PDB file of C-alpha atoms in Angstrom:
ATOM      1  CA  MET J 168     -22.863 -16.603 -21.331  1.00  0.00           C
ATOM      2  CA  LYS J 169     -26.464 -14.662 -22.876  1.00  0.00           C
ATOM      3  CA  VAL J 170     -27.486 -15.765 -26.311  1.00  0.00           C
ATOM      4  CA  PHE J 171     -29.612 -12.740 -28.986  1.00  0.00           C
ATOM      5  CA  GLU J 172     -30.624 -12.888 -32.223  1.00  0.00           C
ATOM      6  CA  PRO J 173     -31.160 -16.528 -32.611  1.00  0.00           C
ATOM      7  CA  SER J 174     -32.506 -17.743 -35.615  1.00  0.00           C
ATOM      8  CA  PRO J 175     -31.073 -19.560 -39.072  1.00  0.00           C
ATOM      9  CA  ASN J 176     -28.643 -17.475 -40.493  1.00  0.00           C
ATOM     10  CA  ARG J 177     -27.098 -15.667 -37.618  1.00  0.00           C
ATOM     11  CA  LEU J 178     -26.648 -16.175 -33.688  1.00  0.00           C
ATOM     12  CA  SER J 179     -25.103 -13.479 -31.161  1.00  0.00           C
ATOM     13  CA  LEU J 180     -23.583 -14.729 -27.617  1.00  0.00           C
ATOM     14  CA  TRP J 181     -23.164 -12.243 -24.932  1.00  0.00           C
ATOM     15  CA  THR J 182     -20.461 -11.853 -22.028  1.00  0.00           C
ATOM     16  CA  ARG J 183     -21.390  -9.348 -19.228  1.00  0.00           C
ATOM     17  CA  PRO J 184     -18.207  -7.461 -17.507  1.00  0.00           C
ATOM     18  CA  ASN J 185     -18.838  -8.782 -13.807  1.00  0.00           C
ATOM     19  CA  TRP J 186     -19.458  -6.450 -11.526  1.00  0.00           C
ATOM     20  CA  LEU J 187     -18.896  -7.515  -8.467  1.00  0.00           C
ATOM     21  CA  ILE J 188     -14.904  -8.894  -9.013  1.00  0.00           C
ATOM     22  CA  MET J 189     -13.999  -5.285 -10.071  1.00  0.00           C
ATOM     23  CA  ALA J 190     -15.644  -3.810  -7.228  1.00  0.00           C
ATOM     24  CA  MET J 191     -13.577  -6.449  -5.537  1.00  0.00           C
ATOM     25  CA  GLY J 192     -10.521  -5.384  -7.546  1.00  0.00           C
ATOM     26  CA  ALA J 193     -11.006  -1.153  -6.854  1.00  0.00           C
ATOM     27  CA  VAL J 194     -11.483  -1.982  -3.121  1.00  0.00           C
ATOM     28  CA  LEU J 195      -7.886  -4.593  -3.901  1.00  0.00           C
ATOM     29  CA  ILE J 196      -5.968  -0.466  -5.149  1.00  0.00           C
ATOM     30  CA  LEU J 197      -7.640   1.255  -2.197  1.00  0.00           C
ATOM     31  CA  LEU J 198      -5.801  -0.579  -0.331  1.00  0.00           C
ATOM     32  CA  GLY J 199      -2.501  -1.439  -1.635  1.00  0.00           C
ATOM     33  CA  ILE J 200      -2.402   2.749  -1.977  1.00  0.00           C
ATOM     34  CA  VAL J 201      -3.467   3.113   1.857  1.00  0.00           C
ATOM     35  CA  ALA J 202      -0.962  -0.026   3.025  1.00  0.00           C
ATOM     36  CA  ALA J 203       1.911   2.177   0.382  1.00  0.00           C
ATOM     37  CA  VAL J 204       1.150   5.467   1.796  1.00  0.00           C
ATOM     38  CA  VAL J 205      -0.293   5.275   5.656  1.00  0.00           C
ATOM     39  CA  PRO J 206       2.455   3.490   7.040  1.00  0.00           C
ATOM     40  CA  GLY J 207       4.929   3.486   4.126  1.00  0.00           C
ATOM     41  CA  LYS J 208       6.715   6.306   5.893  1.00  0.00           C
ATOM     42  CA  ALA J 209       9.747   7.419   7.670  1.00  0.00           C
ATOM     43  CA  THR J 210      10.421   8.762  11.312  1.00  0.00           C
ATOM     44  CA  THR J 211      13.765  10.868  11.693  1.00  0.00           C
ATOM     45  CA  LEU J 212      14.397  12.122  15.011  1.00  0.00           C
ATOM     46  CA  THR J 213      17.517  13.985  15.077  1.00  0.00           C
ATOM     47  CA  ILE J 214      18.771  15.682  18.679  1.00  0.00           C
ATOM     48  CA  THR J 215      22.016  17.613  18.097  1.00  0.00           C
ATOM     49  CA  ARG J 216      23.957  20.101  21.118  1.00  0.00           C
ATOM     50  CA  THR J 217      24.850  23.176  20.315  1.00  0.00           C
ATOM     51  CA  GLY J 218      25.777  23.884  23.595  1.00  0.00           C
ATOM     52  CA  ASP J 219      25.808  22.804  27.932  1.00  0.00           C
ATOM     53  CA  HIS J 220      21.744  22.825  27.111  1.00  0.00           C
ATOM     54  CA  VAL J 221      21.298  24.164  24.344  1.00  0.00           C
ATOM     55  CA  GLY J 222      19.855  22.596  20.948  1.00  0.00           C
ATOM     56  CA  GLY J 223      17.033  20.093  20.730  1.00  0.00           C
ATOM     57  CA  GLY J 224      15.033  17.280  18.974  1.00  0.00           C
ATOM     58  CA  GLU J 225      12.783  17.547  15.458  1.00  0.00           C
ATOM     59  CA  ILE J 226      10.639  14.601  14.674  1.00  0.00           C
ATOM     60  CA  HIS J 227      10.383  14.655  11.062  1.00  0.00           C
ATOM     61  CA  VAL J 228       7.235  12.500   9.183  1.00  0.00           C
ATOM     62  CA  THR J 229       8.491  11.717   5.222  1.00  0.00           C
ATOM     63  CA  THR J 230       5.364  10.305   3.271  1.00  0.00           C
ATOM     64  CA  ALA J 231       5.304   9.521  -0.347  1.00  0.00           C
ATOM     65  CA  PHE J 232       3.513  12.253  -0.916  1.00  0.00           C
ATOM     66  CA  ARG J 233       6.332  15.352   1.410  1.00  0.00           C
ATOM     67  CA  ASP J 234       7.833  15.692   4.326  1.00  0.00           C
ATOM     68  CA  ILE J 235       6.289  17.304   7.565  1.00  0.00           C
ATOM     69  CA  ARG J 236       7.891  18.336  10.814  1.00  0.00           C
ATOM     70  CA  MET J 237       6.175  16.568  13.329  1.00  0.00           C
ATOM     71  CA  VAL J 238       7.619  18.495  16.845  1.00  0.00           C
ATOM     72  CA  ARG J 239      10.267  20.338  18.030  1.00  0.00           C
ATOM     73  CA  ILE J 240      11.896  19.110  21.580  1.00  0.00           C
ATOM     74  CA  PRO J 241      13.921  21.599  23.322  1.00  0.00           C
ATOM     75  CA  LEU J 242      17.381  19.386  24.960  1.00  0.00           C
ATOM     76  CA  ARG J 243      16.829  20.995  28.634  1.00  0.00           C
ATOM     77  CA  MET J 244      13.428  18.991  28.838  1.00  0.00           C
ATOM     78  CA  LEU J 245      14.672  15.218  26.783  1.00  0.00           C
ATOM     79  CA  GLU J 246      15.539  13.004  30.160  1.00  0.00           C
ATOM     80  CA  GLY J 247      15.968   9.618  27.831  1.00  0.00           C
ATOM     81  CA  ALA J 248      14.472   6.790  26.057  1.00  0.00           C
ATOM     82  CA  MET J 249      11.968   4.139  26.848  1.00  0.00           C
ATOM     83  CA  VAL J 250      11.207   1.089  25.248  1.00  0.00           C
ATOM     84  CA  THR J 251       8.181  -0.076  25.869  1.00  0.00           C
ATOM     85  CA  PRO J 252       6.331  -3.760  24.814  1.00  0.00           C
ATOM     86  CA  GLN J 253       2.290  -3.254  23.137  1.00  0.00           C
ATOM     87  CA  SER J 254      -0.064  -6.248  24.056  1.00  0.00           C
ATOM     88  CA  PHE J 255      -3.321  -6.244  22.397  1.00  0.00           C
ATOM     89  CA  ASN J 256      -6.636  -7.209  24.188  1.00  0.00           C
ATOM     90  CA  GLY J 257      -3.694  -8.619  27.460  1.00  0.00           C
ATOM     91  CA  HIS J 258      -1.723 -10.430  25.011  1.00  0.00           C
ATOM     92  CA  ASP J 259       2.032 -10.045  23.908  1.00  0.00           C
ATOM     93  CA  ALA J 260       1.097  -7.878  20.798  1.00  0.00           C
ATOM     94  CA  HIS J 261       5.311  -8.688  19.211  1.00  0.00           C
ATOM     95  CA  PHE J 262       5.660  -4.929  18.411  1.00  0.00           C
ATOM     96  CA  TYR J 263       8.003  -1.812  21.077  1.00  0.00           C
ATOM     97  CA  HIS J 264       7.680   1.469  21.279  1.00  0.00           C
ATOM     98  CA  LEU J 265      10.570   3.931  21.212  1.00  0.00           C
ATOM     99  CA  ASP J 266       9.309   6.587  23.364  1.00  0.00           C
ATOM    100  CA  LEU J 267      10.416   9.961  24.695  1.00  0.00           C
ATOM    101  CA  ASP J 268      10.582  10.776  28.086  1.00  0.00           C
ATOM    102  CA  VAL J 269      10.408  14.023  27.770  1.00  0.00           C
ATOM    103  CA  ARG J 270      10.000  16.859  31.686  1.00  0.00           C
ATOM    104  CA  ASP J 271       6.570  18.197  30.177  1.00  0.00           C
ATOM    105  CA  GLY J 272       3.968  16.579  32.493  1.00  0.00           C
ATOM    106  CA  MET J 273       2.182  14.789  29.971  1.00  0.00           C
ATOM    107  CA  GLY J 274       4.459  11.630  30.330  1.00  0.00           C
ATOM    108  CA  ALA J 275       6.269   9.534  27.672  1.00  0.00           C
ATOM    109  CA  PHE J 276       6.295  11.248  24.002  1.00  0.00           C
ATOM    110  CA  TYR J 277       5.447   8.231  21.480  1.00  0.00           C
ATOM    111  CA  PHE J 278       8.382   8.519  18.299  1.00  0.00           C
ATOM    112  CA  ALA J 279       8.061   5.189  16.403  1.00  0.00           C
ATOM    113  CA  TRP J 280       7.326   1.338  17.159  1.00  0.00           C
ATOM    114  CA  TYR J 281       9.211  -2.052  15.879  1.00  0.00           C
ATOM    115  CA  ALA J 282       8.707  -4.914  15.283  1.00  0.00           C
ATOM    116  CA  SER J 283      12.519  -6.140  17.038  1.00  0.00           C
ATOM    117  CA  ARG J 284      13.278  -5.780  20.720  1.00  0.00           C
ATOM    118  CA  ASP J 285      16.281  -5.981  20.135  1.00  0.00           C
ATOM    119  CA  ARG J 286      16.621  -2.809  17.412  1.00  0.00           C
ATOM    120  CA  ALA J 287      14.210  -0.547  19.805  1.00  0.00           C
ATOM    121  CA  MET J 288      16.769  -1.209  22.536  1.00  0.00           C
ATOM    122  CA  THR J 289      19.506  -0.551  20.351  1.00  0.00           C
ATOM    123  CA  GLU J 290      18.779   3.001  19.175  1.00  0.00           C
ATOM    124  CA  ALA J 291      16.955   4.128  22.681  1.00  0.00           C
ATOM    125  CA  GLN J 292      20.069   3.035  24.308  1.00  0.00           C
ATOM    126  CA  ARG J 293      21.648   5.137  21.138  1.00  0.00           C
ATOM    127  CA  ILE J 294      19.336   8.254  22.448  1.00  0.00           C
ATOM    128  CA  ASN J 295      19.989   8.231  25.973  1.00  0.00           C
ATOM    129  CA  ALA J 296      24.247   7.416  25.606  1.00  0.00           C
ATOM    130  CA  PHE J 297      23.824  11.090  23.826  1.00  0.00           C
ATOM    131  CA  LEU J 298      22.168  11.977  26.131  1.00  0.00           C
ATOM    132  CA  ALA J 299      24.195  11.406  28.638  1.00  0.00           C
ATOM    133  CA  ASP J 300      27.371  12.867  26.347  1.00  0.00           C
ATOM    134  CA  PRO J 301      28.289  16.716  27.262  1.00  0.00           C
ATOM    135  CA  LYS J 302      30.393  16.624  24.431  1.00  0.00           C
ATOM    136  CA  ALA J 303      27.940  15.008  22.005  1.00  0.00           C
ATOM    137  CA  HIS J 304      26.621  16.676  18.502  1.00  0.00           C
ATOM    138  CA  GLU J 305      24.332  15.243  17.001  1.00  0.00           C
ATOM    139  CA  VAL J 306      22.458  11.506  16.762  1.00  0.00           C
ATOM    140  CA  VAL J 307      19.874  11.025  14.384  1.00  0.00           C
ATOM    141  CA  VAL J 308      16.954   8.029  14.359  1.00  0.00           C
ATOM    142  CA  VAL J 309      15.543   6.639  11.666  1.00  0.00           C
ATOM    143  CA  ASN J 310      12.159   4.394  10.881  1.00  0.00           C
ATOM    144  CA  ASP J 311      11.856   3.408   7.715  1.00  0.00           C
ATOM    145  CA  LYS J 312       8.847   1.721   6.987  1.00  0.00           C
ATOM    146  CA  ARG J 313       8.923   1.771   2.697  1.00  0.00           C
ATOM    147  CA  PRO J 314      10.735  -0.731   1.677  1.00  0.00           C
ATOM    148  CA  PHE J 315       7.922  -3.012   3.465  1.00  0.00           C
ATOM    149  CA  TYR J 316       5.254  -1.015   2.852  1.00  0.00           C
ATOM    150  CA  PHE J 317       5.674   0.436  -0.677  1.00  0.00           C
ATOM    151  CA  PRO J 318       6.643  -2.715  -2.374  1.00  0.00           C
ATOM    152  CA  LEU J 319       3.495  -4.431  -0.344  1.00  0.00           C
ATOM    153  CA  GLY J 320       0.999  -1.413  -1.530  1.00  0.00           C
ATOM    154  CA  ALA J 321       2.338  -2.538  -4.931  1.00  0.00           C
ATOM    155  CA  PHE J 322       2.039  -5.868  -5.180  1.00  0.00           C
ATOM    156  CA  ILE J 323      -1.751  -5.292  -3.415  1.00  0.00           C
ATOM    157  CA  ALA J 324      -2.783  -2.942  -6.088  1.00  0.00           C
ATOM    158  CA  ALA J 325      -1.116  -5.116  -9.072  1.00  0.00           C
ATOM    159  CA  ILE J 326      -3.974  -7.520  -7.883  1.00  0.00           C
ATOM    160  CA  GLY J 327      -5.949  -5.029  -7.706  1.00  0.00           C
ATOM    161  CA  VAL J 328      -5.490  -3.988 -11.272  1.00  0.00           C
ATOM    162  CA  THR J 329      -5.267  -7.383 -12.835  1.00  0.00           C
ATOM    163  CA  LEU J 330      -8.261  -8.608 -11.379  1.00  0.00           C
ATOM    164  CA  LEU J 331     -10.061  -5.267 -11.999  1.00  0.00           C
ATOM    165  CA  CYS J 332      -9.004  -5.321 -16.475  1.00  0.00           C
ATOM    166  CA  TRP J 333     -10.090  -8.541 -16.630  1.00  0.00           C
ATOM    167  CA  ALA J 334     -13.428  -8.984 -15.050  1.00  0.00           C
ATOM    168  CA  SER J 335     -14.269  -6.280 -17.050  1.00  0.00           C
ATOM    169  CA  LEU J 336     -14.357  -7.598 -19.914  1.00  0.00           C
ATOM    170  CA  GLY J 337     -16.732  -8.066 -22.750  1.00  0.00           C
ATOM    171  CA  VAL J 338     -17.593 -10.296 -25.440  1.00  0.00           C
ATOM    172  CA  ARG J 339     -19.489 -10.757 -27.952  1.00  0.00           C
ATOM    173  CA  ALA J 340     -18.992 -13.399 -31.100  1.00  0.00           C
ATOM    174  CA  ILE J 341     -21.533 -12.338 -34.070  1.00  0.00           C
ATOM    175  CA  PHE J 342     -21.660 -15.800 -35.458  1.00  0.00           C
ATOM    176  CA  ASP J 343     -23.466 -15.090 -39.982  1.00  0.00           C
ATOM    177  CA  ARG J 344     -24.258 -17.464 -41.804  1.00  0.00           C
ATOM    178  CA  ASP J 345     -24.409 -15.505 -44.650  1.00  0.00           C
ATOM    179  CA  ARG J 346     -21.489 -13.798 -45.150  1.00  0.00           C
ATOM    180  CA  LEU J 347     -20.037 -17.669 -43.328  1.00  0.00           C
ATOM    181  CA  ARG J 348     -17.466 -15.298 -40.311  1.00  0.00           C
ATOM    182  CA  VAL J 349     -17.638 -14.687 -36.681  1.00  0.00           C
ATOM    183  CA  THR J 350     -17.253 -11.238 -35.285  1.00  0.00           C
ATOM    184  CA  VAL J 351     -15.361 -10.872 -32.025  1.00  0.00           C
ATOM    185  CA  HIS J 352     -15.859  -7.825 -30.303  1.00  0.00           C
ATOM    186  CA  GLN J 353     -14.180  -7.646 -26.879  1.00  0.00           C
ATOM    187  CA  ARG J 354     -14.709  -4.192 -24.480  1.00  0.00           C
ATOM    188  CA  GLY J 355     -13.399  -3.660 -21.571  1.00  0.00           C
ATOM    189  CA  ILE J 356     -11.049  -0.739 -19.504  1.00  0.00           C
ATOM    190  CA  LEU J 357      -7.790  -1.222 -21.207  1.00  0.00           C
ATOM    191  CA  GLY J 358     -10.203  -0.794 -25.015  1.00  0.00           C
ATOM    192  CA  THR J 359     -11.472  -2.382 -27.714  1.00  0.00           C
ATOM    193  CA  ASN J 360     -10.934  -4.918 -29.803  1.00  0.00           C
ATOM    194  CA  LEU J 361     -12.524  -6.269 -32.468  1.00  0.00           C
ATOM    195  CA  VAL J 362     -11.287 -10.161 -34.786  1.00  0.00           C
ATOM    196  CA  ASP J 363     -12.648 -11.252 -37.683  1.00  0.00           C
ATOM    197  CA  VAL J 364     -12.335 -14.948 -38.592  1.00  0.00           C
ATOM    198  CA  PRO J 365     -13.603 -16.985 -41.961  1.00  0.00           C
ATOM    199  CA  PHE J 366     -15.572 -20.184 -41.086  1.00  0.00           C
ATOM    200  CA  THR J 367     -12.909 -22.660 -43.014  1.00  0.00           C
ATOM    201  CA  ASP J 368     -10.548 -21.429 -40.197  1.00  0.00           C
ATOM    202  CA  ILE J 369     -12.345 -22.157 -36.548  1.00  0.00           C
ATOM    203  CA  GLU J 370     -12.050 -26.703 -36.263  1.00  0.00           C
ATOM    204  CA  GLY J 371     -14.594 -25.969 -33.919  1.00  0.00           C
ATOM    205  CA  PHE J 372     -15.216 -24.991 -29.923  1.00  0.00           C
ATOM    206  CA  HIS J 373     -15.377 -25.728 -26.522  1.00  0.00           C
ATOM    207  CA  VAL J 374     -15.645 -24.452 -22.667  1.00  0.00           C
TER     208      VAL J 374
END
């Protein structure tokens, strides 16, 4: 807090916005949006069979803004599905890739990751059972991370908005003996507020 206009009849006290905390709030808002949009998506694999070795698989990715068809794989090229444990610097990272074995000479095709090995194995078994059954017409596998990442991103962004609004608040209090009043100006992102209080209504001050 800074003091301006010190005189026998007038005194102004100022507090200025905290730019560092405002920057932190802006960063948190950006991180919240990224968390909701980038990992917060649904990946869907749809495999259809219209005849003997006729059909194919399509992978669609649905984000907060659009639905994208990522790839289409002919049914005759789909060999099966497999689960691959992932590691980080040689240590188990406790998540698993569900990969498609595609006969294209390029190795396994990544579909989605799972935190649960059992869930990943269940989905792989569904795909393999479909490919092994010539009478099956369709199988759909959905990996939807939006129910987790949307609320997480919203929570992080809400903290950022709170910090940004709180830190942007600047206050100017003017004590005027000629008018026997205190005028308080509050300015921030949310707008400006003006309070005018007579000296007779003030019982004291404390920090």
